Short mmCIF file of C-alpha atoms in Angstrom, two decimals:
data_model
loop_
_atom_site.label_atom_id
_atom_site.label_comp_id
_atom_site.label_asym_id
_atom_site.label_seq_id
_atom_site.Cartn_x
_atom_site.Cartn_y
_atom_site.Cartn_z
CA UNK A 1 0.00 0.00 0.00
CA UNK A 2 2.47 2.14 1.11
CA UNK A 3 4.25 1.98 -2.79
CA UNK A 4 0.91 2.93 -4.06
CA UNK A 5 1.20 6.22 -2.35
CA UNK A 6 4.38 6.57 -3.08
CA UNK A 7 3.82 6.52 -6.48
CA UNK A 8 1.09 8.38 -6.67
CA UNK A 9 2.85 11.14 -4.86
CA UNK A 10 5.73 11.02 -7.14
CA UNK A 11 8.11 9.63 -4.86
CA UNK A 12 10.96 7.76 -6.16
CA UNK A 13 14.14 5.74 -4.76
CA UNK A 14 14.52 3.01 -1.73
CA UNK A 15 11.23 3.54 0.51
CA UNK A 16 13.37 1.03 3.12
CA UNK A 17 14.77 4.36 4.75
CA UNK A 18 10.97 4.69 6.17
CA UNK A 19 12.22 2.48 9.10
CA UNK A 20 15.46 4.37 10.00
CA UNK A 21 12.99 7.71 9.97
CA UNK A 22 10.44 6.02 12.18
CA UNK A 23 13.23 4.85 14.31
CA UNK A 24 14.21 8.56 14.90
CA UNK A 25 10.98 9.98 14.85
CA UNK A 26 10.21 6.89 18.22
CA UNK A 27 13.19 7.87 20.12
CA UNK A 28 12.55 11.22 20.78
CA UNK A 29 9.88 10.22 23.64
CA UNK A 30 11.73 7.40 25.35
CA UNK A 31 14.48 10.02 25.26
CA UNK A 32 12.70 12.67 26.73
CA UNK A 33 11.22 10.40 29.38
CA UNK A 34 14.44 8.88 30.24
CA UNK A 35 15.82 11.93 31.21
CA UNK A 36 12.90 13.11 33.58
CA UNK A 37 13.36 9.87 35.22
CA UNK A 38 17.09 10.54 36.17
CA UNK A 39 16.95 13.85 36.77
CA UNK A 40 14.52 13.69 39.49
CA UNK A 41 16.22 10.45 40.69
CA UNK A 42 19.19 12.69 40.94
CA UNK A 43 17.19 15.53 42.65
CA UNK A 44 15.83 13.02 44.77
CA UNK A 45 19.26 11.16 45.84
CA UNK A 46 20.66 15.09 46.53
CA UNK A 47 17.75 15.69 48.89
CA UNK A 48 17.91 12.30 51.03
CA UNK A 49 21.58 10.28 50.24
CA UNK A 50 20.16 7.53 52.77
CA UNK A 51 17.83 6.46 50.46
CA UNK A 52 19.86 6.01 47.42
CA UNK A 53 19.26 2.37 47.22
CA UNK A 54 15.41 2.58 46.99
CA UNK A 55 15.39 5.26 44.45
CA UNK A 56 18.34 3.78 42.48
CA UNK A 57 15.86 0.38 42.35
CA UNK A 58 13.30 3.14 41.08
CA UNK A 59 15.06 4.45 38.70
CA UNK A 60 16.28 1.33 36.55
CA UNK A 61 12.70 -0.07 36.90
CA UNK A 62 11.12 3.34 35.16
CA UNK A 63 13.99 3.32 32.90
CA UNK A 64 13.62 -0.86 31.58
CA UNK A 65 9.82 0.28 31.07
CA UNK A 66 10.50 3.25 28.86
CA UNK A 67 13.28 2.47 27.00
CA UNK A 68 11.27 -0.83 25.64
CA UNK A 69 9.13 1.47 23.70
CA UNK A 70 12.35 2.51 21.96
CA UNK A 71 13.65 -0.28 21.60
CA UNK A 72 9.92 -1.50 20.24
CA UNK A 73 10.39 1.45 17.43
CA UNK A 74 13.91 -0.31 16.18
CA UNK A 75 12.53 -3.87 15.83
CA UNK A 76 9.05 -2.34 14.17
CA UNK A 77 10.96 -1.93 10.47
CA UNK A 78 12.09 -5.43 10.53
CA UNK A 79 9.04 -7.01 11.65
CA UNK A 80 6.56 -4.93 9.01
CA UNK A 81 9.37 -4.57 6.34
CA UNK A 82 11.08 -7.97 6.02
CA UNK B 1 35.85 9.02 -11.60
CA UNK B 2 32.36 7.94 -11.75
CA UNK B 3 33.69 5.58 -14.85
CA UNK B 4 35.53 3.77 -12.21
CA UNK B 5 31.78 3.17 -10.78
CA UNK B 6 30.45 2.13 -14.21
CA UNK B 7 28.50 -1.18 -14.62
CA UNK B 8 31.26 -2.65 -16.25
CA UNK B 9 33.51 -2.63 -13.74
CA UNK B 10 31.54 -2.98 -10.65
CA UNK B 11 30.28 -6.31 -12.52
CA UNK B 12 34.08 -7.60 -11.79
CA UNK B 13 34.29 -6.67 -8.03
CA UNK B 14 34.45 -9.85 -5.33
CA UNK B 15 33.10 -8.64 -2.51
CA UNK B 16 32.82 -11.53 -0.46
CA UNK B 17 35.56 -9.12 2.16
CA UNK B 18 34.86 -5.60 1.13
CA UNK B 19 37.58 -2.74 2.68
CA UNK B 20 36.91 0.36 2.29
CA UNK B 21 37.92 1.88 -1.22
CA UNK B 22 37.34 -1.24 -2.75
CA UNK B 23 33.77 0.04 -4.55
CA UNK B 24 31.79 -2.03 -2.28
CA UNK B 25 29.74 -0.63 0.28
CA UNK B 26 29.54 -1.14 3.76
CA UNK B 27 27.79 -4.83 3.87
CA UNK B 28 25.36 -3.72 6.58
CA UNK B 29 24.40 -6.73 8.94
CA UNK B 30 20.34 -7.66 8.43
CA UNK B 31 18.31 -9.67 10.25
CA UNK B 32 20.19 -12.51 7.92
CA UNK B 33 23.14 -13.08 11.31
CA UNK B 34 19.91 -14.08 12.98
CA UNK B 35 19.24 -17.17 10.92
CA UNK B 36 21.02 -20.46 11.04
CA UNK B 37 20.95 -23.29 9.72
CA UNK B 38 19.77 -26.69 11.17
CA UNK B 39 22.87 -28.89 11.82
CA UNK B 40 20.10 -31.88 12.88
CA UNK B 41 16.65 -31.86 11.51
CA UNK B 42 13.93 -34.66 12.17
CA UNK B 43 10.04 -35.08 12.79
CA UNK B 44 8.28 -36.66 15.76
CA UNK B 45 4.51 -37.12 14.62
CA UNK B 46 4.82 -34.06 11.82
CA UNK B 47 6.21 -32.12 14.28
CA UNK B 48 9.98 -30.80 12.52
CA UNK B 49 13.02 -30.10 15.06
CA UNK B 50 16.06 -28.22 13.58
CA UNK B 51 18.23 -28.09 15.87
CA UNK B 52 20.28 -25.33 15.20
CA UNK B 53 22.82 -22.65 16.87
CA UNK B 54 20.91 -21.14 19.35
CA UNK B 55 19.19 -24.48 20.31
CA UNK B 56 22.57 -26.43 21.01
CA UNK B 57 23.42 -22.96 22.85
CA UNK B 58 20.24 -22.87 24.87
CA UNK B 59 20.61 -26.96 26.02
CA UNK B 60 24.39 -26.42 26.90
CA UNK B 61 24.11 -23.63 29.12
CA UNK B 62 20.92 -24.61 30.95
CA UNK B 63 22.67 -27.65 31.79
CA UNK B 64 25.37 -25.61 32.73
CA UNK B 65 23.21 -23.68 34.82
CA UNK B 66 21.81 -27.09 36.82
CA UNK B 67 24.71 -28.30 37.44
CA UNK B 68 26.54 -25.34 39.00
CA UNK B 69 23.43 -24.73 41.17
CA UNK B 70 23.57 -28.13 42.30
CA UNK B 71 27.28 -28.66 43.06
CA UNK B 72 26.94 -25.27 45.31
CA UNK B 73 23.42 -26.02 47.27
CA UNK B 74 23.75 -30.10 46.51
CA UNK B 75 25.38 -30.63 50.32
CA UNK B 76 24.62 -26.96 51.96
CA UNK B 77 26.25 -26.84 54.93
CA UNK B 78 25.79 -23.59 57.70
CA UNK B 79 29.17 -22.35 57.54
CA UNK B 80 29.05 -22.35 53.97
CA UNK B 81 31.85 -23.43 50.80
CA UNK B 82 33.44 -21.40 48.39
CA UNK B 83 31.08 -22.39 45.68
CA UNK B 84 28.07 -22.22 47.62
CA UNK B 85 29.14 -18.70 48.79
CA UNK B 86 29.00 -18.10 45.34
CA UNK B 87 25.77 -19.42 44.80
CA UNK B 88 24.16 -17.86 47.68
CA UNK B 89 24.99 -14.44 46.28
CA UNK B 90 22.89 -14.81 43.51
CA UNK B 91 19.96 -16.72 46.08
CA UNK B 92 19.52 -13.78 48.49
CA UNK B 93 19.85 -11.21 45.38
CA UNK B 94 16.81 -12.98 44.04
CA UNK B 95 15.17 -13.06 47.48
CA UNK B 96 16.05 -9.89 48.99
CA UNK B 97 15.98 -7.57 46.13
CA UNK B 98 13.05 -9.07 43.92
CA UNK B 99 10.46 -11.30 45.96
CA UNK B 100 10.88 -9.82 49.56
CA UNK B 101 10.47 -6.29 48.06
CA UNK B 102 7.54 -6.80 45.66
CA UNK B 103 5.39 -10.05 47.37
CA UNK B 104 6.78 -9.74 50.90
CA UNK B 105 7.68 -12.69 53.10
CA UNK B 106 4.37 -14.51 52.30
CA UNK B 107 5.71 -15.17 48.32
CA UNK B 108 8.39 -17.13 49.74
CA UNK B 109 7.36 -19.85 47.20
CA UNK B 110 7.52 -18.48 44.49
CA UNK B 111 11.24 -17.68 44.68
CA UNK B 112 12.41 -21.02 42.93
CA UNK B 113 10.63 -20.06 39.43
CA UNK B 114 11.66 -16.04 39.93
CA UNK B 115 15.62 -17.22 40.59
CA UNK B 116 15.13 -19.92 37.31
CA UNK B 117 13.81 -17.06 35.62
CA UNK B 118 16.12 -15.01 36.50
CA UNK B 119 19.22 -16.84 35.84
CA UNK B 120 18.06 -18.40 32.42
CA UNK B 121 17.63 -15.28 31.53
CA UNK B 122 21.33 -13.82 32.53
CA UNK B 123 23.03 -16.76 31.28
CA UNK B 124 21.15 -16.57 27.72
CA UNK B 125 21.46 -12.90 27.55
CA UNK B 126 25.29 -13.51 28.84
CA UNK B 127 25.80 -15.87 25.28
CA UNK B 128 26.13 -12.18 23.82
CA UNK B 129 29.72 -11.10 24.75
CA UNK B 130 30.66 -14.97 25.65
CA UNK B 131 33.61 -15.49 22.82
CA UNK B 132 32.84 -18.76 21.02
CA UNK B 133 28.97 -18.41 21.45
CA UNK B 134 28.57 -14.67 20.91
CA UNK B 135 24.71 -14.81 20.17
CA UNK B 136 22.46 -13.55 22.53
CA UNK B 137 19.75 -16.53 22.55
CA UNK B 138 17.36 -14.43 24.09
CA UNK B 139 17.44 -12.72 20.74
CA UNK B 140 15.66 -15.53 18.98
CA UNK B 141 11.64 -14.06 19.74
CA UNK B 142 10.47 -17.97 20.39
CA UNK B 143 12.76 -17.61 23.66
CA UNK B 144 11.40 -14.63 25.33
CA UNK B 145 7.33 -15.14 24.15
CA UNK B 146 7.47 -18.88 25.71
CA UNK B 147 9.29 -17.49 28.83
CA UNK B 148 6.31 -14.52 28.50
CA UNK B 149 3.52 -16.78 28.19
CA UNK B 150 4.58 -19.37 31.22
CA UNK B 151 4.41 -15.76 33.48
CA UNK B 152 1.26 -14.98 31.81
CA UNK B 153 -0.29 -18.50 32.77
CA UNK B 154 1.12 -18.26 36.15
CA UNK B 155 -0.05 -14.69 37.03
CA UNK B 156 -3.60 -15.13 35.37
CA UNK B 157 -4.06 -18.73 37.89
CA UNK B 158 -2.68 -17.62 40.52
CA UNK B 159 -5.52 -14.26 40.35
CA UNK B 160 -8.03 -16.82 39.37
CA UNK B 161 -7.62 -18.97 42.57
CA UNK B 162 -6.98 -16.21 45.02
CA UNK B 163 -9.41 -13.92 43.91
CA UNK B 164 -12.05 -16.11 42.20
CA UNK B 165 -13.04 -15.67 39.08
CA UNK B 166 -15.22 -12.64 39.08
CA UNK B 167 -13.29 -11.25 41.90
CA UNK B 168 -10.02 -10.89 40.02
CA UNK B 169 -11.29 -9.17 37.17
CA UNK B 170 -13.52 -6.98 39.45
CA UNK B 171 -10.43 -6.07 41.47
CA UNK B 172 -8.35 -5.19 38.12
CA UNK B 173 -11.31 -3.07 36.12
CA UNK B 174 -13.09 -1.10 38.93
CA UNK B 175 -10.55 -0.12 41.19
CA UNK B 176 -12.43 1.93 44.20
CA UNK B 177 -12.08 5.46 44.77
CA UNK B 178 -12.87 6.62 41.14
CA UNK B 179 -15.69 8.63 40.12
CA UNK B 180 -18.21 6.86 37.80
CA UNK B 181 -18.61 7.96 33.91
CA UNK B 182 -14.86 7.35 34.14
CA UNK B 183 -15.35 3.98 34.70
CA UNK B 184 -16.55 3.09 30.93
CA UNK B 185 -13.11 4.36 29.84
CA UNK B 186 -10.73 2.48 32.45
CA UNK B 187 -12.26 -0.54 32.59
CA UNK B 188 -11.60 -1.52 28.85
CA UNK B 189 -8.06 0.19 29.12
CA UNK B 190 -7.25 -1.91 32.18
CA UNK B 191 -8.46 -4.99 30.71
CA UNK B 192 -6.39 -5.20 27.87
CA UNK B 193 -3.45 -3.62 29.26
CA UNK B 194 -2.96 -6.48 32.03
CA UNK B 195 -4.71 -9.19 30.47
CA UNK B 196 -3.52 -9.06 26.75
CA UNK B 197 -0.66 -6.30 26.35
CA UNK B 198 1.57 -7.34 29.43
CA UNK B 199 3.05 -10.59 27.86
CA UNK B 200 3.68 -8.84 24.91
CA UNK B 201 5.56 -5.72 26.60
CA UNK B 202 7.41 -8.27 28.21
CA UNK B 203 8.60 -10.37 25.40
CA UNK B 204 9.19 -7.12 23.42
CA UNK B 205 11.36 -5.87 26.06
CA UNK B 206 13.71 -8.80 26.34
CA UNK B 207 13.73 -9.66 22.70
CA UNK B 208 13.98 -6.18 21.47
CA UNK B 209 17.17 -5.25 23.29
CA UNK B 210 18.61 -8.13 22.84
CA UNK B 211 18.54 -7.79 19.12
CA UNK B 212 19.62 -4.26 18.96
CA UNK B 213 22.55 -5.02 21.13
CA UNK B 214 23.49 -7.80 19.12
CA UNK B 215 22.72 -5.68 15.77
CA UNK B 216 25.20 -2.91 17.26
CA UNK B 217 28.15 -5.06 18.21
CA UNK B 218 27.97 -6.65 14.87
CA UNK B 219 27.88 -3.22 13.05
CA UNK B 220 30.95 -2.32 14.96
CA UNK B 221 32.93 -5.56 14.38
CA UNK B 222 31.47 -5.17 10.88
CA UNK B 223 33.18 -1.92 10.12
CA UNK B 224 36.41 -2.68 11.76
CA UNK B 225 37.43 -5.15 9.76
CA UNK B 226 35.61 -2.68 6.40
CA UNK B 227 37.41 0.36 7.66
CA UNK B 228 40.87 -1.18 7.49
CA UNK B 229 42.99 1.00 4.94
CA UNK B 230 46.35 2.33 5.16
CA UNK B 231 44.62 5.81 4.33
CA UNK B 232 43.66 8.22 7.26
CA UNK B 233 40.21 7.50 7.24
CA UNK B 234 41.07 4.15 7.63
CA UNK B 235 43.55 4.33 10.21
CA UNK B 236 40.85 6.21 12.74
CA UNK B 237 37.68 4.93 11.89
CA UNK B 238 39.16 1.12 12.55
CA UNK B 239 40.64 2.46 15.77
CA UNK B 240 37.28 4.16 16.42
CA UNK B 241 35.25 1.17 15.57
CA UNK B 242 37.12 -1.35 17.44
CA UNK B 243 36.85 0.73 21.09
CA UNK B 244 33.57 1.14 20.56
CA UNK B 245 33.12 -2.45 20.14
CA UNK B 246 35.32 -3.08 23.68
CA UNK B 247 32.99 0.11 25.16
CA UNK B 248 29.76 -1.61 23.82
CA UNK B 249 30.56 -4.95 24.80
CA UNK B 250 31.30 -3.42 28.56
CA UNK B 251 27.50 -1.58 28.21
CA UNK B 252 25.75 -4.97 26.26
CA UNK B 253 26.67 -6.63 30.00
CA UNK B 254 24.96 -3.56 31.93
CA UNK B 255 21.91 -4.58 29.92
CA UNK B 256 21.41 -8.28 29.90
CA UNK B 257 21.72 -7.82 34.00
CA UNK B 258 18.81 -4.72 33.72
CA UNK B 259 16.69 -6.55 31.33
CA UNK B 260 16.97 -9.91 33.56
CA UNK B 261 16.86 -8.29 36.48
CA UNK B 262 13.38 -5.88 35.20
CA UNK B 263 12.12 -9.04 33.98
CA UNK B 264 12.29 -11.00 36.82
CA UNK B 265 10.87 -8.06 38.85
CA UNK B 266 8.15 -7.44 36.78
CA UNK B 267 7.06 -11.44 36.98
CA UNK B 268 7.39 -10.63 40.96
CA UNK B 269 5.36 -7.49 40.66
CA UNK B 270 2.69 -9.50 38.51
CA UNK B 271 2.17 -12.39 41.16
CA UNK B 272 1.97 -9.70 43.88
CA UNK B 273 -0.59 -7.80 42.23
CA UNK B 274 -2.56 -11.42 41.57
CA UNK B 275 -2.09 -12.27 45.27
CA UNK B 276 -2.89 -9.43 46.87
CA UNK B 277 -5.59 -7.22 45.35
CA UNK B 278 -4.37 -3.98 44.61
CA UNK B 279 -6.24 -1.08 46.33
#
């Protein structure tokens, strides 16, 4: 479907480098994310040092969750392009 | 110049080991390092095994895994060996930092399938940077969705029994405390997200970075051994490539522990959530 548009748009050349652009375009919210999460793990750690284990735990936990939907955004090309 | 690129010519190349002025371009691993072929094929009842690679791999080191366990708890004694010292480690991280902090004391039996879990995973995951073996089986998506769907069974009984049936599902779509029109929208959302997308997020999450780290060390090896010239741009992008396969390789290990160790956690955090109804 997606060469029919092309086409009809006048598009011509490789359409594979969709899947690098999506990959791009689906990092830009883990990334953003990722760096709220340390930042206030590091604001948090500076206010209390005792609890650095808890919030290190914390941190690595929200950071696992959100980088899977980047990592879901590199494997997406492969799985719909082949 | 661009004659030297003509059809003609480019017809001639062998570029079964392309360098870098050699008019071949960079041969860009695909998904193709992921397949391999059978070195033992046969069918049971029209069912076919290839055993492959990552098979061979995955029999080899769970054995491995066994056995170690039980030479270090096989004759436990209180003031312990060197070997079980070794193997306690990895025990009381499993029980003190993953099922005493998510299920409490009372989830005490559920520790034998989290440590399994746990250290199937990091041994699989491990096959990554392990020279001789070097392929993440973990990688291979039939790994992490059968390890996803033996949570998903255990999570959805275990809700089932302690809940009952209508309880459990009451618990997870109509959680108290909320006001009611938005109940038509949660209740769908919740459903789906714990019943149908949570052993996909957590194959996806295993399998995923697992094949981009194993993607990312192979571009690097890849384009050491393509960047090797005499010329300048040789010369520093080889050196470049190769520490950042020695740098990669040191942050590949980071995340197979993460990944095994969020895993694991999430499995706990799953069975506590089926035990105990959340409020």
């Amino acid at each position: 479907m997606i060469e029919l548009l092309a086409d009809a748009a006048g598009v011509t050349g490789n359409l594979k480098i969709l899947g690098a652009v999506g990959y791009g375009l689906a990092a830009i919210g883990p990334g953003v994310g990722i760096g709220i999460i340390f930042g206030n793990g590091v604001q948090a750690i500076a206010r209390q040092p005792e609890a650095y284990g808890v919030i290190r735990q914390n941190m690595f936990i929200g950071f696992a969750l959100a980088e899977a939907l980047a990592l879901l955004g590199f494997v997406a090309p492969f799985v719909f392009g082949g | 110049m661009l004659d030297l690129l003509s059809p003609g010519l480019l017809a001639e190349l062998d570029c079964s080991s392309p360098h870098l002025n050699s008019g071949c371009g960079f041969p860009a691993p695909t998904t193709e390092i992921f397949v391999f072929h059978p070195v033992w094929q046969f069918t049971i009842l029209g069912i076919d095994f290839s055993i492959g690679k990552p098979m061979i791999m995955a029999l080899m080191f769970s054995i491995l895994i066994v056995v170690f366990f039980v030479l270090a708890f096989g004759r436990a004694k209180v003031v312990p060996s060197k070997l079980q010292s070794v193997g306690e480690l990895g025990y009381l991280f499993v029980r003190d930092q993953i099922s005493r902090e998510t299920i409490g004391k009372s989830g005490d039996k559920f520790i034998p399938f989290l440590f399994a879990l746990f250290f199937f995973i990091f041994v699989m995951n491990f096959l990554e940077i392990l020279p001789g073996a070097q392929l993440p089986v973990t990688s291979i998506y039939a790994f992490p969705v059968a390890l996803a769907l033996m949570v998903w069974v255990v999570y959805m009984y275990l809700g089932v029994r302690h809940q009952g049936p209508w309880g459990f599902f009451r618990n997870m779509m109509f959680p108290p405390g909320v006001p009611v029109p938005i109940y038509f929208i949660l209740s769908p959302i919740e459903l789906i997200s714990n019943v149908i997308v949570r052993p996909f997020t957590l194959s996806i999450r295993l399998f995923a970075n697992m094949f981009a780290g194993h993607i990312l060390l192979t571009v690097f090896t890849v384009a050491t051994l393509y960047l090797m010239n005499v010329s300048v741009m040789g010369i520093l992008g080889s050196t470049t490539s190769f520490l950042m396969t020695i740098i990669m390789t040191a942050f590949e290990l980071l995340i197979e522990f993460l990944q095994a160790y969020i895993f694991t956690l999430l499995t706990a955090s799953y069975i506590a959530g089926s035990l105990h109804a959340e409020h």
